[in-house]
Coordinates of N, CA and C in Angstrom, one line a residue:
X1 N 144.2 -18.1 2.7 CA 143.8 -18.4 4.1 C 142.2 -18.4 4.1
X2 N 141.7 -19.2 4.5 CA 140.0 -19.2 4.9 C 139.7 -18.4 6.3
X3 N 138.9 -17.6 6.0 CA 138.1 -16.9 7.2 C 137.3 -17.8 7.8
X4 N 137.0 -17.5 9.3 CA 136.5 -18.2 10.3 C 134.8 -18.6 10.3
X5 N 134.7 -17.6 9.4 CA 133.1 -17.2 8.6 C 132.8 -18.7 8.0
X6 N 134.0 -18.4 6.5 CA 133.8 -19.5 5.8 C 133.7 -20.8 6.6
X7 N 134.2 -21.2 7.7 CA 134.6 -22.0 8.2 C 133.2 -22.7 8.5
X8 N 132.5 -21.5 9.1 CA 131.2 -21.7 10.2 C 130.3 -22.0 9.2
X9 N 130.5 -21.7 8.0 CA 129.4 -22.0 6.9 C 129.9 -23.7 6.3
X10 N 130.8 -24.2 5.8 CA 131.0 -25.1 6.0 C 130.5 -26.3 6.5
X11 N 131.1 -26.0 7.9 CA 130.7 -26.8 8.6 C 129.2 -26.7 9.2
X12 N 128.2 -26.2 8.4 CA 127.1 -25.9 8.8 C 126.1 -26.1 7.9
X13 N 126.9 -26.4 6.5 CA 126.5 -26.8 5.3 C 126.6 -28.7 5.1
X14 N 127.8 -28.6 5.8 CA 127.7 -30.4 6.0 C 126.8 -30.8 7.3
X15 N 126.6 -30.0 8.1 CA 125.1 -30.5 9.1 C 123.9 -30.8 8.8
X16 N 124.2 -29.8 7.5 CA 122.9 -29.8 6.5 C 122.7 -31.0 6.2
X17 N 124.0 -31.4 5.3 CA 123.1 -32.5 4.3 C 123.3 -34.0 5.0
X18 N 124.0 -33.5 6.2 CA 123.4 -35.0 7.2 C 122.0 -35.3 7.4
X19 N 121.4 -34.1 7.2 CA 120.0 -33.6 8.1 C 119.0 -34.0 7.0
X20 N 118.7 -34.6 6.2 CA 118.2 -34.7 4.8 C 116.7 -34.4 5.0
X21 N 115.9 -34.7 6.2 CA 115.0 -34.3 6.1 C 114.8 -32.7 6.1
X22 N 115.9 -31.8 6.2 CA 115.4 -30.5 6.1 C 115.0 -30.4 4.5
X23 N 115.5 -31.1 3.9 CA 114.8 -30.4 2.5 C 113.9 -31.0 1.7
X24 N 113.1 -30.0 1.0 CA 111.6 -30.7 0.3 C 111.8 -30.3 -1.1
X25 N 112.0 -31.2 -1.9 CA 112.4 -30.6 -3.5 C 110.8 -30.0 -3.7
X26 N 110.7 -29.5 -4.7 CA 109.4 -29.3 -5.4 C 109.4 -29.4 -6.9
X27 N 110.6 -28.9 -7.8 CA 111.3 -29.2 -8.8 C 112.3 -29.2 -9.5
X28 N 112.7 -30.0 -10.3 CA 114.1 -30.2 -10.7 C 113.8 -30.7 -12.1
X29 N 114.8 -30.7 -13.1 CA 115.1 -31.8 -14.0 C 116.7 -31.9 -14.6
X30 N 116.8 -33.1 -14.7 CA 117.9 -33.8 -15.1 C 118.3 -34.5 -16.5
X31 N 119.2 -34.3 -16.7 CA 118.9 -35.4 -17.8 C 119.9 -36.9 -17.9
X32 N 119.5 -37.5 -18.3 CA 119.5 -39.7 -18.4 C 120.3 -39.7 -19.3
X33 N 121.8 -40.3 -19.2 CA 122.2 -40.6 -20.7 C 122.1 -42.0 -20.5
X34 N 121.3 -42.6 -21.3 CA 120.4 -43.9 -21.5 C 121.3 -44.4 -22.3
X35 N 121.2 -46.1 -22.3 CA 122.2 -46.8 -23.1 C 121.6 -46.3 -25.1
X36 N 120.8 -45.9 -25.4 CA 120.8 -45.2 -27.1 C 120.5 -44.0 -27.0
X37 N 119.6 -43.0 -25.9 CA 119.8 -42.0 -26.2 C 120.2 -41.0 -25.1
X38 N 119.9 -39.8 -25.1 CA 120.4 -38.7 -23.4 C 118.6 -38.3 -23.2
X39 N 117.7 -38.7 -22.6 CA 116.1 -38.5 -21.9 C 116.1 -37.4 -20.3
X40 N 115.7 -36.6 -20.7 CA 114.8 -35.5 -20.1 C 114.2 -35.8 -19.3
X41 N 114.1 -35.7 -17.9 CA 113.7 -35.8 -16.9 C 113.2 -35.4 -15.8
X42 N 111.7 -34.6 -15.8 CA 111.5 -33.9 -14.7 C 111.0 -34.1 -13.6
X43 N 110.9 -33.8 -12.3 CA 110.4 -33.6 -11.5 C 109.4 -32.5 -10.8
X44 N 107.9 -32.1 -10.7 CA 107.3 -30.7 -10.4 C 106.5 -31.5 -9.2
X45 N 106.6 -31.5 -8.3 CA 105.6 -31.3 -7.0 C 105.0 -32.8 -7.0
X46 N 106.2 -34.0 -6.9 CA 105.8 -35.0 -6.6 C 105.2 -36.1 -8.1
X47 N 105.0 -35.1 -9.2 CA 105.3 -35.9 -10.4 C 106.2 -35.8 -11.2
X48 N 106.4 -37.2 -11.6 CA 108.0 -37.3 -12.5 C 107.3 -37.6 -14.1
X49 N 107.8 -37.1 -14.8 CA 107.8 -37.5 -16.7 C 109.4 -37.3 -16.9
X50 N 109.1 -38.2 -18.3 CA 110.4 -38.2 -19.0 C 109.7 -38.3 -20.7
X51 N 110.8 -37.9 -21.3 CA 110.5 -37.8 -22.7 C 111.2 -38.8 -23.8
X52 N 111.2 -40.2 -22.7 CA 111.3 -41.3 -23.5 C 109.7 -42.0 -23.9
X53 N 110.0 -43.0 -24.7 CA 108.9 -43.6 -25.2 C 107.7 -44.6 -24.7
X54 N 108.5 -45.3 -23.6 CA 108.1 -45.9 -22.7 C 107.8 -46.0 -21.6
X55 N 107.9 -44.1 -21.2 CA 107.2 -43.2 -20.4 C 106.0 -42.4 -20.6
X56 N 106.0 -42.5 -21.9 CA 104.6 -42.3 -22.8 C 104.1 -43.3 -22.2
X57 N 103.7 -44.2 -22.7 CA 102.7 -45.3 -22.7 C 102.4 -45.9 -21.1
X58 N 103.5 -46.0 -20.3 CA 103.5 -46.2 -19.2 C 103.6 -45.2 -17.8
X59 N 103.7 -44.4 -18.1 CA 103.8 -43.5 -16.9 C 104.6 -43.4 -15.5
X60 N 105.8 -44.4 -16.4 CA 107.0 -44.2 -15.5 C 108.0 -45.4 -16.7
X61 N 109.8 -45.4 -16.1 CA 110.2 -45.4 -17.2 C 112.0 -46.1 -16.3
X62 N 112.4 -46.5 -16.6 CA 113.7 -46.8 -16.0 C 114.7 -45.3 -15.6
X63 N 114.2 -44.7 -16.2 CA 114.7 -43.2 -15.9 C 114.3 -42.6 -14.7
X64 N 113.4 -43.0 -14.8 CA 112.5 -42.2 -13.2 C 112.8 -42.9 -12.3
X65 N 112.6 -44.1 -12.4 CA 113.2 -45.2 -11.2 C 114.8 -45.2 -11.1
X66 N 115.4 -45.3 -11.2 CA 116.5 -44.8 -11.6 C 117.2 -43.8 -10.0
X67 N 116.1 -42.5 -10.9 CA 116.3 -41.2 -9.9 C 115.5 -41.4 -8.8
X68 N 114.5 -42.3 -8.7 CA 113.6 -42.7 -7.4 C 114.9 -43.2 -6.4
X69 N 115.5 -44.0 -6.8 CA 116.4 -45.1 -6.1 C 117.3 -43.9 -5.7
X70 N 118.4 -43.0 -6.5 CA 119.2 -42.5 -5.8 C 118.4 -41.8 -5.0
X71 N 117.3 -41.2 -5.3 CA 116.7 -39.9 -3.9 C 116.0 -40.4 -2.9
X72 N 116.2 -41.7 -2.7 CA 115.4 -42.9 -2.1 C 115.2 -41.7 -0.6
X73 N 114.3 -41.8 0.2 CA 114.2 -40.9 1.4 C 114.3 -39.3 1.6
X74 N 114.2 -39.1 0.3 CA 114.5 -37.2 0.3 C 113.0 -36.5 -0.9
X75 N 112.6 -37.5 -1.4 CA 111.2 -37.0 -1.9 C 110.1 -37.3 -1.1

């Protein structure tokens, strides 16, 4: 049986993530399983790297775009 508690948190936790502007990441990382290898991917206060090769040289990377697009409106 669920308590009334649980209930109120619930449904107060899906208000939340209606609400998308309440949250401000600052940092995260993830990792890419890329079509040859699995790339490392962080996020700290608005800058992204990754520890592919073509994130070296370029300073952004199909990986990071990637995660740009799913978090489209929450960064």
């Amino acid at each position: 049986m669920v308590d009334s508690a649980l209930i109120g948190k619930i449904e107060k936790a899906r208000r939340y993530a209606e609400e998308r502007d309440r949250f401000h990441f600052i940092s995260f990382a993830v990792t890419v399983r890329g079509e040859n290898n699995t790339h490392h991917v962080r996020y700290h206060e608005g800058n992204w790297t990754c520890d592919c090769e073509f994130f070296q040289h370029r300073g952004t990377c199909a990986h990071t775009m990637a995660l740009e697009r799913i978090l489209e409106g929450m960064l």
